[in-house]
Coordinates of C-alpha atoms in Angstrom, one line a residue:
M1 CA -0.5 -0.2 0.1
P2 CA 1.5 3.2 -0.9
L3 CA 2.0 6.6 1.9
Y4 CA 0.3 9.5 1.2
D5 CA 0.7 12.7 2.6
Y6 CA -2.6 15.1 3.7
A7 CA -3.1 17.9 5.0
C8 CA -6.0 19.6 6.6
V9 CA -7.8 23.5 6.9
C10 CA -7.0 23.4 10.5
G11 CA -2.8 23.4 9.7
E12 CA -2.8 19.6 10.6
R13 CA -0.3 17.4 8.5
F14 CA -0.5 13.5 8.1
E15 CA 0.1 10.4 6.6
V16 CA -1.4 7.4 5.9
L17 CA -1.1 4.2 4.7
M18 CA -3.6 4.2 2.0
P19 CA -4.9 1.0 -0.3
S20 CA -5.6 3.2 -3.6
W21 CA -4.6 5.9 -5.2
R22 CA -8.4 6.2 -5.8
S23 CA -9.1 6.1 -1.4
A24 CA -11.7 9.2 -0.4
N25 CA -9.2 11.4 1.6
P26 CA -9.0 10.9 5.4
Y27 CA -10.6 12.5 7.4
C28 CA -8.4 15.1 10.3
P29 CA -7.2 12.6 13.3
T30 CA -6.9 16.7 14.8
C31 CA -10.9 18.3 13.9
G32 CA -12.4 16.0 11.2
E33 CA -12.9 17.9 8.2
V34 CA -12.0 16.7 4.8
T35 CA -8.1 16.8 4.0
T36 CA -6.7 17.3 1.2
R37 CA -3.6 15.0 -0.7
R38 CA -0.3 17.0 -0.3
P39 CA 2.1 16.1 -2.8
A40 CA 5.4 13.6 -1.8
A41 CA 8.1 15.6 0.3
P42 CA 11.2 15.5 -2.4
A43 CA 12.7 13.0 -3.1
L44 CA 16.5 14.8 -3.0
K45 CA 19.7 12.1 -3.5
G46 CA 23.0 13.0 -1.7
M47 CA 23.5 14.1 1.7
T48 CA 21.0 16.7 1.1
S49 CA 17.7 17.2 3.0
P50 CA 15.1 19.9 3.0
P51 CA 15.7 23.0 5.4
P52 CA 13.5 23.3 8.5
P53 CA 10.6 23.9 8.6
M54 CA 9.9 26.9 10.2
S55 CA 8.2 25.6 12.7
A56 CA 11.0 24.1 14.1
A57 CA 12.7 27.2 15.6
P58 CA 12.9 28.3 19.1
H59 CA 10.1 29.4 20.3
S60 CA 12.2 31.7 23.3
W61 CA 15.1 33.6 24.1
E62 CA 16.2 31.0 26.0
G63 CA 15.4 28.8 23.5
V64 CA 18.8 29.8 21.6
D65 CA 20.9 29.7 24.2
R66 CA 20.6 33.1 25.7
G67 CA 21.6 34.7 22.7
N68 CA 23.5 32.5 21.7
R69 CA 25.7 34.7 18.0
E70 CA 26.3 31.0 16.4
L71 CA 23.6 29.2 17.0
L72 CA 21.0 33.0 15.9
T73 CA 23.4 32.3 12.9
R74 CA 22.8 29.1 12.6
W75 CA 18.8 29.3 13.0
R76 CA 19.2 32.2 11.0
H77 CA 20.3 30.5 7.9
A78 CA 18.1 27.3 7.8
L79 CA 15.4 29.8 7.8
D80 CA 16.4 31.9 5.2
R81 CA 16.6 28.1 2.7
R82 CA 13.7 27.1 4.6
Q83 CA 11.9 30.7 2.2
E84 CA 13.7 29.3 -0.2
F85 CA 12.8 26.0 -0.4
E86 CA 9.0 27.5 0.4
S87 CA 9.2 29.8 -2.7
V88 CA 10.2 27.5 -4.4
H89 CA 8.1 25.0 -3.3
P90 CA 5.2 26.5 -2.0
E91 CA 3.0 22.8 -1.5
H92 CA 5.7 22.7 2.0
A93 CA 4.7 25.4 2.7
E94 CA 3.8 25.7 6.7
R95 CA 0.9 27.9 8.0
R96 CA 2.2 30.7 10.3
D97 CA -0.5 32.4 12.9
A98 CA 0.4 35.6 14.4
V99 CA 2.3 34.3 18.0
A100 CA 0.2 35.8 21.3
A101 CA 2.8 34.7 23.5
H102 CA 5.7 32.3 23.7
E103 CA 7.7 32.3 26.8
G104 CA 6.5 30.5 30.6
I105 CA 4.1 28.0 29.4
F106 CA 3.5 29.2 26.3
E107 CA 7.0 27.7 24.9
N108 CA 7.0 24.8 23.8
S109 CA 3.4 25.5 21.7
P110 CA 2.8 29.5 21.7
L111 CA -0.3 30.8 22.0
T112 CA -1.8 32.8 18.7
Y113 CA -3.7 35.2 18.2
R114 CA -6.5 32.2 15.8
E115 CA -6.7 30.0 19.2
I116 CA -7.3 33.6 21.2
A117 CA -10.0 34.8 18.1
T118 CA -11.1 30.9 18.0
R119 CA -11.8 30.7 21.8
A120 CA -12.8 33.7 22.3
E121 CA -16.1 32.5 20.2
T122 CA -17.1 30.2 22.9
H123 CA -16.9 33.0 26.1
R124 CA -17.2 35.8 24.4
D125 CA -14.2 37.0 26.4
T126 CA -10.6 37.4 25.1
R127 CA -9.8 37.6 28.8
E128 CA -11.1 34.2 29.8
A129 CA -9.7 32.7 25.9
V130 CA -6.4 33.6 27.0
T131 CA -6.7 32.2 31.0
E132 CA -8.4 29.2 29.7
A133 CA -5.9 28.4 27.1
G134 CA -3.4 29.2 29.6
R135 CA -4.6 26.6 32.3
S136 CA -5.0 24.0 28.5
R137 CA -1.1 24.5 28.4
L138 CA -0.3 24.3 32.5
A139 CA -3.1 21.2 31.9
T140 CA -0.6 19.1 29.6
H141 CA 2.8 20.4 30.6
D142 CA 1.5 18.6 34.7
Q143 CA 0.3 15.5 32.4
E144 CA 4.0 15.1 30.8

C-alpha cells in the first residue's frame, strides 16, 4: 500500500497508508474535516535534505541559548534556506500565525491570535479565552 501525505485547513499534516490512489481522502485526526492530498516530499539525492520547517525554530530567548550568536546565525541561515525552499515548493509551506505569547507556559506551544479568537467565540471574552489557553497548557505540562 502506498503512503500518501495529507493536509487539513486547520494546519494538521500527516501521512496515511492508503489501499489505492482512488481511495477517498481521510478525515483530519485533529478536527475531523476532510483533508487534501499533498505532493509527496521531494526525493533528494545525496546528503541533502530540505531545510528544517519554520515551526522547528526556537520560540524563546532560552531556546536560542540566551542569545548565543552562533546559534542565532545558524538558525537565521536555516530559516533563509527554508524561505527559499518554500518559494520554489509552495506546497511545502507551513501556515504561520501571529504569536501572542511564546514564553513561560507557552514556550513549547505558542499562543496564537487565531487560537485566542477561536476560544473567544465560545466565551465572548478575550481575557477568559487567554486564561483557558493557559490552563490547558498547564494541564498538558502537568501530564508530561
